[in-house]
PDB file of C-alpha atoms (C1' of nucleotides) in Angstrom:
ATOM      1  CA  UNK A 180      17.115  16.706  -2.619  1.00  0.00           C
ATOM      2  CA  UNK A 181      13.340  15.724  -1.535  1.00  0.00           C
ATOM      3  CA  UNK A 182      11.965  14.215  -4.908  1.00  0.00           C
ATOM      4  CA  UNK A 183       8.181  14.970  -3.947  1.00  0.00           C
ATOM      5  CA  UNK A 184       6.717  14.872  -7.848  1.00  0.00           C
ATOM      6  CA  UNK A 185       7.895  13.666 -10.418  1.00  0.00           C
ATOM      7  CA  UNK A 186       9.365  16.198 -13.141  1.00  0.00           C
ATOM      8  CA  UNK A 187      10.664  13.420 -15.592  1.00  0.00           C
ATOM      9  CA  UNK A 188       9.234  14.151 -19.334  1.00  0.00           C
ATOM     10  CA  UNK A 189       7.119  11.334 -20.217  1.00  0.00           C
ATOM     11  CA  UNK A 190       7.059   9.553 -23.346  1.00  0.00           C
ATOM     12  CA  UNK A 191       4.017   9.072 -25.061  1.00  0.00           C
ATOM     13  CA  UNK A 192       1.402   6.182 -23.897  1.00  0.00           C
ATOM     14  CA  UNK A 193       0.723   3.428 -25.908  1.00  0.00           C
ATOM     15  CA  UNK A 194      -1.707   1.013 -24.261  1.00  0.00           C
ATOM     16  CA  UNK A 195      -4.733   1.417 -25.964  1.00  0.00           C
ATOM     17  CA  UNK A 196      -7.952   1.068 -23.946  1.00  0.00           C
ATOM     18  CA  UNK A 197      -6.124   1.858 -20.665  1.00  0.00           C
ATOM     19  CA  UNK A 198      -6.998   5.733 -20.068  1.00  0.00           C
ATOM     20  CA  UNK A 199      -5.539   7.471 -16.779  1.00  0.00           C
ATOM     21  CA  UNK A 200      -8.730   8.626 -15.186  1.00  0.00           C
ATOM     22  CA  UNK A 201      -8.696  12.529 -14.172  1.00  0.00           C
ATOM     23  CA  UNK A 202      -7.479  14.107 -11.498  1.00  0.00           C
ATOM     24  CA  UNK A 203     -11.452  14.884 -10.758  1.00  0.00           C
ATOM     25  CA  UNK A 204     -11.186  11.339  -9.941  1.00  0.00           C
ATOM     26  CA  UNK A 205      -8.663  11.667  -6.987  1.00  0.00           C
ATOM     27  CA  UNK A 206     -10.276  15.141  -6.005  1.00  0.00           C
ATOM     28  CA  UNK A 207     -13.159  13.658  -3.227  1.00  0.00           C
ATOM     29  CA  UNK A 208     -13.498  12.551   0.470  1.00  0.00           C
ATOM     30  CA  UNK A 209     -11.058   9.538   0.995  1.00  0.00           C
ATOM     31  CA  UNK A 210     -13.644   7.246   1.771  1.00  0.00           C
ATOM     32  CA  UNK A 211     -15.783   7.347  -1.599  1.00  0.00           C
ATOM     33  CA  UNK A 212     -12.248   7.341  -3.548  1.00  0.00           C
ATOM     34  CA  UNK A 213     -11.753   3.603  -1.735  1.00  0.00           C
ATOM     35  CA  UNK A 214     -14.628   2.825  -2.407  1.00  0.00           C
ATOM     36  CA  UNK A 215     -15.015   3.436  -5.814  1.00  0.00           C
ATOM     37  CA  UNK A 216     -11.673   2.356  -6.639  1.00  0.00           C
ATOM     38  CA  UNK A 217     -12.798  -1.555  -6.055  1.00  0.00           C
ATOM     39  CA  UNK A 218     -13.218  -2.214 -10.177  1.00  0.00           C
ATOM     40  CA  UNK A 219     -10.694   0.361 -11.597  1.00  0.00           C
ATOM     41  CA  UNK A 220      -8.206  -1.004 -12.916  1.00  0.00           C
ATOM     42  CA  UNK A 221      -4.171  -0.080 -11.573  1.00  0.00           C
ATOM     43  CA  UNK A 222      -2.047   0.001 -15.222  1.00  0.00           C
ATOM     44  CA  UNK A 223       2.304   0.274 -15.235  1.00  0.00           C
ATOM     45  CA  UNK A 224       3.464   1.080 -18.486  1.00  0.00           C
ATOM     46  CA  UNK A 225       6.963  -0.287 -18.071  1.00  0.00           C
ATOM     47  CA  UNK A 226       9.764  -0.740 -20.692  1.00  0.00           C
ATOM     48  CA  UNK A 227       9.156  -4.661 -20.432  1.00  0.00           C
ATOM     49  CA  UNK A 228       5.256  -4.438 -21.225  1.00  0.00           C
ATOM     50  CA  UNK A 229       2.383  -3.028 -20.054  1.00  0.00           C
ATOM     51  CA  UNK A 230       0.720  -4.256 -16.314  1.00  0.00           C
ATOM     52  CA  UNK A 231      -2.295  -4.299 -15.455  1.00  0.00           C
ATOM     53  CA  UNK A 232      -4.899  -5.559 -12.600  1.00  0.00           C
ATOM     54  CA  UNK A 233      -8.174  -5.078 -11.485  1.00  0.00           C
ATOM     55  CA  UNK A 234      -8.797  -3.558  -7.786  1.00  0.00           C
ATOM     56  CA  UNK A 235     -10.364  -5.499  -5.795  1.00  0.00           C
ATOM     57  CA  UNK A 236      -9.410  -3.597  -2.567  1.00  0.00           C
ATOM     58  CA  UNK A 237      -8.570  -1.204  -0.916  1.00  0.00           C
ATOM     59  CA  UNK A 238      -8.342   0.850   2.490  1.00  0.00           C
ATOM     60  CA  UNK A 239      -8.987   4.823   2.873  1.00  0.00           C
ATOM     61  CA  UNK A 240      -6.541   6.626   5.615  1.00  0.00           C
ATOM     62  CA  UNK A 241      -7.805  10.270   6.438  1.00  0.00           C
ATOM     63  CA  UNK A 242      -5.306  12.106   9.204  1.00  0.00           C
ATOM     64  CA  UNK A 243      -4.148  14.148  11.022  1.00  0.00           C
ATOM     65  CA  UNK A 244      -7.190  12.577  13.004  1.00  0.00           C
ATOM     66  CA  UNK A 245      -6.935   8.972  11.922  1.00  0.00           C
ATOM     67  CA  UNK A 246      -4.604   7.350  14.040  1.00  0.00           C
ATOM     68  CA  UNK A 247      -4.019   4.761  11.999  1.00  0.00           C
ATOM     69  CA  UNK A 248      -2.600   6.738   8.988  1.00  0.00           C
ATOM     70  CA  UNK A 249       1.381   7.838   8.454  1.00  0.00           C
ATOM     71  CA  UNK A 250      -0.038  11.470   8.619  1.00  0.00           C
ATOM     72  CA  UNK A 251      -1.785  11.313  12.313  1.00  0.00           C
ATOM     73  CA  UNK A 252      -1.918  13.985  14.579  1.00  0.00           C
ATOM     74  CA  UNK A 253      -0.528  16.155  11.227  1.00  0.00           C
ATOM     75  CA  UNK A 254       3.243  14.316  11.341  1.00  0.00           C
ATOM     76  CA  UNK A 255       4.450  15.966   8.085  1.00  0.00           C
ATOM     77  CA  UNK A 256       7.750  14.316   7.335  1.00  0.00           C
ATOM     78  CA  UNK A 257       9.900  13.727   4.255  1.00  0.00           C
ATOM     79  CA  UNK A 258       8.139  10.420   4.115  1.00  0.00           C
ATOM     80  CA  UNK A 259       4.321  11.777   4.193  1.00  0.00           C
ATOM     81  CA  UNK A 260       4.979  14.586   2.671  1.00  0.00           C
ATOM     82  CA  UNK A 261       2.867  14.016  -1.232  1.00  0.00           C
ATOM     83  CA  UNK A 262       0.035  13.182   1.190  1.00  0.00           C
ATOM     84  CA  UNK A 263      -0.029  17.181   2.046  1.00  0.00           C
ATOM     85  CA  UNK A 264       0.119  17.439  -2.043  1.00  0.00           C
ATOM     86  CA  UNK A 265      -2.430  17.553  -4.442  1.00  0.00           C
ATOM     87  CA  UNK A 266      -4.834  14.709  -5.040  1.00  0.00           C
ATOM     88  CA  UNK A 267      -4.001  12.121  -8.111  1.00  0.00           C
ATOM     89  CA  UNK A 268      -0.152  11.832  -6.902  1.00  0.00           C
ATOM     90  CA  UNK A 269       1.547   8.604  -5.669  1.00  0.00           C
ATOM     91  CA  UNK A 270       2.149   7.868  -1.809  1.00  0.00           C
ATOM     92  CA  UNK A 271       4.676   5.272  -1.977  1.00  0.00           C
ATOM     93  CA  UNK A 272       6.324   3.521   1.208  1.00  0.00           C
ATOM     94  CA  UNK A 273       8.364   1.327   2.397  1.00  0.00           C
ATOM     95  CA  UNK A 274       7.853  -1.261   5.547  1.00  0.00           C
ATOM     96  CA  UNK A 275       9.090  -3.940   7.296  1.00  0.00           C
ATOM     97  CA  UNK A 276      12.564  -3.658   5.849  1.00  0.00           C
ATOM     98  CA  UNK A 277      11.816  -5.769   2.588  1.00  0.00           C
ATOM     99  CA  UNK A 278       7.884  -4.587   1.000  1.00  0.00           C
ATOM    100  CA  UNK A 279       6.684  -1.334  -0.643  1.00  0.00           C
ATOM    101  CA  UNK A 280       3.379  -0.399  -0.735  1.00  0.00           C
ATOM    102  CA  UNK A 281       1.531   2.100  -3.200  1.00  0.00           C
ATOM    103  CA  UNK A 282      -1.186   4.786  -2.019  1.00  0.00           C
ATOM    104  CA  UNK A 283      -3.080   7.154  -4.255  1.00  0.00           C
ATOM    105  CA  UNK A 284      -3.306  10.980  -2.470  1.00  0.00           C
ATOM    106  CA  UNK A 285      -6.989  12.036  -2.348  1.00  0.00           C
ATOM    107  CA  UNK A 286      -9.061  15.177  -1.295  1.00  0.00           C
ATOM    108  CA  UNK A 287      -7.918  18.560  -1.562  1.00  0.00           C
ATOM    109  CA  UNK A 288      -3.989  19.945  -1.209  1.00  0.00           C
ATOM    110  CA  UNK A 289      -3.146  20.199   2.428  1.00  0.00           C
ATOM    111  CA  UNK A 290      -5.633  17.159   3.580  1.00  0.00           C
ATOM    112  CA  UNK A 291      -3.397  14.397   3.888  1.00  0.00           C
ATOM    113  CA  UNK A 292      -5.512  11.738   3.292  1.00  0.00           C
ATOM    114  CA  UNK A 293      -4.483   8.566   0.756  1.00  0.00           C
ATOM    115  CA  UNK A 294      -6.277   5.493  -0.392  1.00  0.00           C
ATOM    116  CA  UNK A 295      -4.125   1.999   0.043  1.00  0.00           C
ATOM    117  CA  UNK A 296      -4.075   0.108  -2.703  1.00  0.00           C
ATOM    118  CA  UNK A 297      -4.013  -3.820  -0.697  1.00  0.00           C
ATOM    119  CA  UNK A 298      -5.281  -6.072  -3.836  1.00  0.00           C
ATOM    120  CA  UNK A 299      -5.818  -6.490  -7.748  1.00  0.00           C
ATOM    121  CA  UNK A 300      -6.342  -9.296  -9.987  1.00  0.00           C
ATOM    122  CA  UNK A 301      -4.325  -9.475 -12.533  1.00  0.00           C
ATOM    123  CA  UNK A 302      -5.761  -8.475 -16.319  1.00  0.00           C
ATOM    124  CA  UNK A 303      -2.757  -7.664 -18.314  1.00  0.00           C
ATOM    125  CA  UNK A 304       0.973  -8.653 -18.324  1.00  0.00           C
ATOM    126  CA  UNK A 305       0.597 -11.403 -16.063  1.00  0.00           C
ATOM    127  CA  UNK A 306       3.366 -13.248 -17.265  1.00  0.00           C
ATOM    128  CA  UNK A 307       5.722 -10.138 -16.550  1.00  0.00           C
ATOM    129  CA  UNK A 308       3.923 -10.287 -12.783  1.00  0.00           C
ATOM    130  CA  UNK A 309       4.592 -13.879 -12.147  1.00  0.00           C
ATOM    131  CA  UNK A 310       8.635 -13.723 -13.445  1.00  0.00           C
ATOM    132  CA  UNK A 311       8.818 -10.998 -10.620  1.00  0.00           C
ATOM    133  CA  UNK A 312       7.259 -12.728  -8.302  1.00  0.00           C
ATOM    134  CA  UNK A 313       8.455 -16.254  -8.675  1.00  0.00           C
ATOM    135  CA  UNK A 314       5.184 -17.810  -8.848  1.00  0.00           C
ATOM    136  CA  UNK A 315       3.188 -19.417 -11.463  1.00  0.00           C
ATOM    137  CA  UNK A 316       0.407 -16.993 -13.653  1.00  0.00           C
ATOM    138  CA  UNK A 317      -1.974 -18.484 -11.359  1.00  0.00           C
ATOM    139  CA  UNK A 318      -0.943 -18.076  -8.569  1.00  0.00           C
ATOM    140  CA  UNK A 319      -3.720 -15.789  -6.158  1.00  0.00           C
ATOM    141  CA  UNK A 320      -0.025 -14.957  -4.299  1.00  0.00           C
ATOM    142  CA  UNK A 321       0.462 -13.025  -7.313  1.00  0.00           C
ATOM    143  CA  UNK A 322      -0.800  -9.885  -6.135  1.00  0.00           C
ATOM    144  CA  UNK A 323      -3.559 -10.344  -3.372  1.00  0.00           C
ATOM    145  CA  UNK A 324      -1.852  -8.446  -0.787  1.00  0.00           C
ATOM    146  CA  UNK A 325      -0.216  -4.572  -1.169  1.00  0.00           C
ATOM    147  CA  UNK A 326       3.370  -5.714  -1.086  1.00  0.00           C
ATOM    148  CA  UNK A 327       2.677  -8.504  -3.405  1.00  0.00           C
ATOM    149  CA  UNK A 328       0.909  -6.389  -5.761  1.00  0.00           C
ATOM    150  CA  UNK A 329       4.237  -3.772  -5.997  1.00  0.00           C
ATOM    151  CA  UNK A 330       6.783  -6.674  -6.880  1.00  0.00           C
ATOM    152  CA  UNK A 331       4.695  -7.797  -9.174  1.00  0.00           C
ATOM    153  CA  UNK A 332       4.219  -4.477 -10.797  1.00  0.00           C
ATOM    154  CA  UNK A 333       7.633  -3.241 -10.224  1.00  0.00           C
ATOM    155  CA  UNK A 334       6.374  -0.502  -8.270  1.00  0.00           C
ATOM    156  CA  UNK A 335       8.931   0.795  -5.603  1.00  0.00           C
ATOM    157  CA  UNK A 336      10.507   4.078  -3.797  1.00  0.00           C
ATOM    158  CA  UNK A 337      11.446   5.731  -7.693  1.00  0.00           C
ATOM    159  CA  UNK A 338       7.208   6.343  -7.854  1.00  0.00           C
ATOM    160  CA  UNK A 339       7.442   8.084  -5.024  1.00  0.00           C
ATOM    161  CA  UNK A 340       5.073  11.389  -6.188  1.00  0.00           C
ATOM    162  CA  UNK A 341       4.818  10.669  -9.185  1.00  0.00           C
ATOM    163  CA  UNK A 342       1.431  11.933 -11.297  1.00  0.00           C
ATOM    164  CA  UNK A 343      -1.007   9.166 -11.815  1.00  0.00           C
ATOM    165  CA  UNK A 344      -2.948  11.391 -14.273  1.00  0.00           C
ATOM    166  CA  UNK A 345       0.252  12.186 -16.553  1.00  0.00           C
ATOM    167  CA  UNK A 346       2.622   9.303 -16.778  1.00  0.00           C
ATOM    168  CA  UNK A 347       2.736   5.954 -16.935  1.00  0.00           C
ATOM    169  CA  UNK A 348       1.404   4.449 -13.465  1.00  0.00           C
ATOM    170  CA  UNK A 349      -2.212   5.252 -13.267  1.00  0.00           C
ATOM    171  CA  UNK A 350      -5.842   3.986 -12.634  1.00  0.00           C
ATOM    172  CA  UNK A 351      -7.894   3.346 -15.446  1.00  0.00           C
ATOM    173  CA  UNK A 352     -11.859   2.753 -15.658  1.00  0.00           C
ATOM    174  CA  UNK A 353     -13.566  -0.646 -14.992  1.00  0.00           C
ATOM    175  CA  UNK A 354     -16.750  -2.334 -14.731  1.00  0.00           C
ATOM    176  CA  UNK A 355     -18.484  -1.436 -11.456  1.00  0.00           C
ATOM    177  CA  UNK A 356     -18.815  -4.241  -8.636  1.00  0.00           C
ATOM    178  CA  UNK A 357     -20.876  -4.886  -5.302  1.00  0.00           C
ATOM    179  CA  UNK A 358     -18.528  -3.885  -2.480  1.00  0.00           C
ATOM    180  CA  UNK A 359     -18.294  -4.936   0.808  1.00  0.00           C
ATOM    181  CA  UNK A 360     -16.483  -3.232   3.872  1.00  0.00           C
ATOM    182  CA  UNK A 361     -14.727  -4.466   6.602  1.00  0.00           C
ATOM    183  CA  UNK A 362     -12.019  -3.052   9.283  1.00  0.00           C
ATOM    184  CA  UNK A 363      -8.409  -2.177   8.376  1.00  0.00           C
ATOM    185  CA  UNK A 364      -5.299  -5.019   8.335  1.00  0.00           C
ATOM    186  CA  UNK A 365      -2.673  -4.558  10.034  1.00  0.00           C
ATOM    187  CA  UNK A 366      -3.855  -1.211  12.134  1.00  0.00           C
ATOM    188  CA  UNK A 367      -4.407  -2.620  15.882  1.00  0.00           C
ATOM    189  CA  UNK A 368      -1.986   0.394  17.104  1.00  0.00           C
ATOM    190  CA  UNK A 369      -4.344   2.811  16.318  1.00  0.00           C
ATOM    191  CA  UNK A 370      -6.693   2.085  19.199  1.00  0.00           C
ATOM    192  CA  UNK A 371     -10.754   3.161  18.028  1.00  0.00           C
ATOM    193  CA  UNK A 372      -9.667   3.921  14.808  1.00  0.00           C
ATOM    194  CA  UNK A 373      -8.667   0.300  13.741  1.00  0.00           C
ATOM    195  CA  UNK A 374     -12.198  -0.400  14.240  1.00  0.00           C
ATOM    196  CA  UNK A 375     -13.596   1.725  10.983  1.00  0.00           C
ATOM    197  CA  UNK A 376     -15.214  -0.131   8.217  1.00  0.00           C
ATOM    198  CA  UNK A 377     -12.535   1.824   5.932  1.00  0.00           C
ATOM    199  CA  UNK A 378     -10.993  -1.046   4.061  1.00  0.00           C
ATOM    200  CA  UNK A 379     -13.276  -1.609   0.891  1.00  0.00           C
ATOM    201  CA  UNK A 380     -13.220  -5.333  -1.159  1.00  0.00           C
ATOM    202  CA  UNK A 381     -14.712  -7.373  -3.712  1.00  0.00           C
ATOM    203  CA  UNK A 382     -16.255 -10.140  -1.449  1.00  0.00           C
ATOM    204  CA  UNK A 383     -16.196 -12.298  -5.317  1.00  0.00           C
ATOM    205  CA  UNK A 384     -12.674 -12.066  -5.670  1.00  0.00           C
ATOM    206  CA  UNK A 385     -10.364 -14.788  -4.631  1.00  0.00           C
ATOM    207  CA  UNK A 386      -7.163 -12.019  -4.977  1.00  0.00           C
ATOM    208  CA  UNK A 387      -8.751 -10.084  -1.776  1.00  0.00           C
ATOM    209  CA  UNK A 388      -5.878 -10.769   1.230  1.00  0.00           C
ATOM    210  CA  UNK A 389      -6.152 -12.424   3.656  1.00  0.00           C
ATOM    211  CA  UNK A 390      -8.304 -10.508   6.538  1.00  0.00           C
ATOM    212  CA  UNK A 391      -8.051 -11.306  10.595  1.00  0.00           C
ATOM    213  CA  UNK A 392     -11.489  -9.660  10.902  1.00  0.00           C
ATOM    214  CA  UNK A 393     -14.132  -8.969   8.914  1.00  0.00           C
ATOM    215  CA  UNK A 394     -14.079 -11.649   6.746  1.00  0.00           C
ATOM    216  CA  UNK A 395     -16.879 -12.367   4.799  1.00  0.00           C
ATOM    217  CA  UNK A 396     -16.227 -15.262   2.140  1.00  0.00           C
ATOM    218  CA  UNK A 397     -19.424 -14.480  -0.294  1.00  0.00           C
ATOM    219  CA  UNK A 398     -20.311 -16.917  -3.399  1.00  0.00           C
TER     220      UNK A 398
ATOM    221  C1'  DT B 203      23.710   8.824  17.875  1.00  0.00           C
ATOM    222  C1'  DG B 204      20.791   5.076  19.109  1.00  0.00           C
ATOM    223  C1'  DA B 205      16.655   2.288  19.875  1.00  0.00           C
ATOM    224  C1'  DA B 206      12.072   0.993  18.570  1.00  0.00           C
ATOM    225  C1'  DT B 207       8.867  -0.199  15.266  1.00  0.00           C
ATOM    226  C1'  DG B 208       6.062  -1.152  11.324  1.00  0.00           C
ATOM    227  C1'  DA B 209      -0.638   0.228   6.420  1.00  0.00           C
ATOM    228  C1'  DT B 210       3.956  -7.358   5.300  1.00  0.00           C
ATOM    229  C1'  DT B 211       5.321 -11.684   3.487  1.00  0.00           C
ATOM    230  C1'  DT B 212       7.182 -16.079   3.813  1.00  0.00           C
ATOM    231  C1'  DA B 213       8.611 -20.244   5.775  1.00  0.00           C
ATOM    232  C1'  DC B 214       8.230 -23.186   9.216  1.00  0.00           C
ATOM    233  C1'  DT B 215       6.004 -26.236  13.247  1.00  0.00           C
TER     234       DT B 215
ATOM    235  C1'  DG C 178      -0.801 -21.732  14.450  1.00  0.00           C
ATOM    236  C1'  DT C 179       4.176 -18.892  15.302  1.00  0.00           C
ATOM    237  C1'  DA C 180       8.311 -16.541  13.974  1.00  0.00           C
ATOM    238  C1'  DA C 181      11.971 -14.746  11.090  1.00  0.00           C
ATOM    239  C1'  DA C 182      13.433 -11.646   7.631  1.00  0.00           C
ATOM    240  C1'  DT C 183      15.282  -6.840   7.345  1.00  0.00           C
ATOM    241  C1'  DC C 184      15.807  -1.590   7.240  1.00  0.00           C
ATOM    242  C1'  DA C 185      13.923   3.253   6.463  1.00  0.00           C
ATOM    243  C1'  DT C 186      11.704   6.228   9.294  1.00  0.00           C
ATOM    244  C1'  DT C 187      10.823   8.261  13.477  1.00  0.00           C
ATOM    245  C1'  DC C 188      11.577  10.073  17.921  1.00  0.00           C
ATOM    246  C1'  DA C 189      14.086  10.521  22.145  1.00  0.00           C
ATOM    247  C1'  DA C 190      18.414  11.899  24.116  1.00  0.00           C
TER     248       DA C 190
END
DNA sequence: TGAATGATTTACT
DNA sequence: GTAAATCATTCAA
């Protein structure tokens, strides 16, 4: 019953110029995976078009020590269980009884240790992202927070574990960007640990959610 | 079996 | 600025 990867056959990609990056990618310490995913680029190849944004941030969770991640103190659960997977595999979950939000598993198998994607701006299929989302094309609301950004890329509990280096929800290369670092959202619970610089952002971007602390508005 | 809660968003005052 | 929406997951009993 536990669907923790994906074993669907694939059928072939056809975006040209979006290329899954390798698994090589996913396979580092948490925290330079975040950070170097601000830039990449987060492609859906759905049946209605191809989606795609550009990151502009995103937070690194590394338990069992972090106290602010799903997989503290080593909780291995259905639910956190493709964290304990191999890197380059989706972490998708659900909160607050309405949003889903979509993780990429980092490190080596056994660390269970994810990178949150929170923000993109949009690049491609943006007028498939605002019919999902009710909003006009440009609309920041679009996709500058990490349960925006899954409506509006259709992303939900089906990618649970899937393969972001095989299918057809992946990260793709983009230009590199000055990044700036603040405190996790939404983390107070965790006690010291909400107080690490792990969330990563472009302070350029006008997608980047909005932050409690932290917040640096650059020009 | 039941109660608490959350890696959020939206609408409202 | 505050609060409601809304339910899977988790843990205690």
């Amino acid at each position: 019953m536990s669907r923790v990867y994906s074993t669907t056959v694939r059928p072939p990609r056809c975006t040209p110029g979006f290329v899954p990056l390798p698994r090589a990618f996913y396979s580092r310490p948490v925290l330079t995976v975040a950070r170097e995913c601000i830039g990449k680029k987060l492609v859906h190849e759905t049946s209605d078009g191809t989606i795609a944004g550009r990151i502009v941030e995103a937070e690194a969770y590394r338990g069992p020590e972090d106290l602010a991640a799903h997989s503290a103190g080593g909780r291995r659960t259905r639910r956190t269980e493709a964290m304990y997977g191999p890197p380059g595999f989706a972490y998708v979950f659900f909160v607050y009884g309405m949003h889903w939000n979509f993780n990429c598993v980092t490190g080596l198998p056994g660390e269970p240790h994810a990178v949150l994607i929170r923000a993109v701006e949009p690049v491609a299929g943006t007028e498939l992202m605002a019919a999902r989302r009710g909003l006009p094309q440009t609309s920041p609301n679009l996709t500058n927070g990490p349960g925006k950004l899954c409506e509006a890329f259709g992303i939900a509990g089906c990618h649970y574990g899937v393969d972001l280096c095989e299918g057809h929800l992946f990260l793709a290369e983009g230009p590199r960007v000055r990044t700036a670092r603040s405190p996790r959202i939404g983390v107070a619970y965790a006690g010291a640990w909400a107080d690490k610089r792990w969330r990563f952002y472009d302070p350029r971007s006008q997608y980047v959610s909005g932050a409690p602390r932290g917040r640096v508005r650059a020009r």
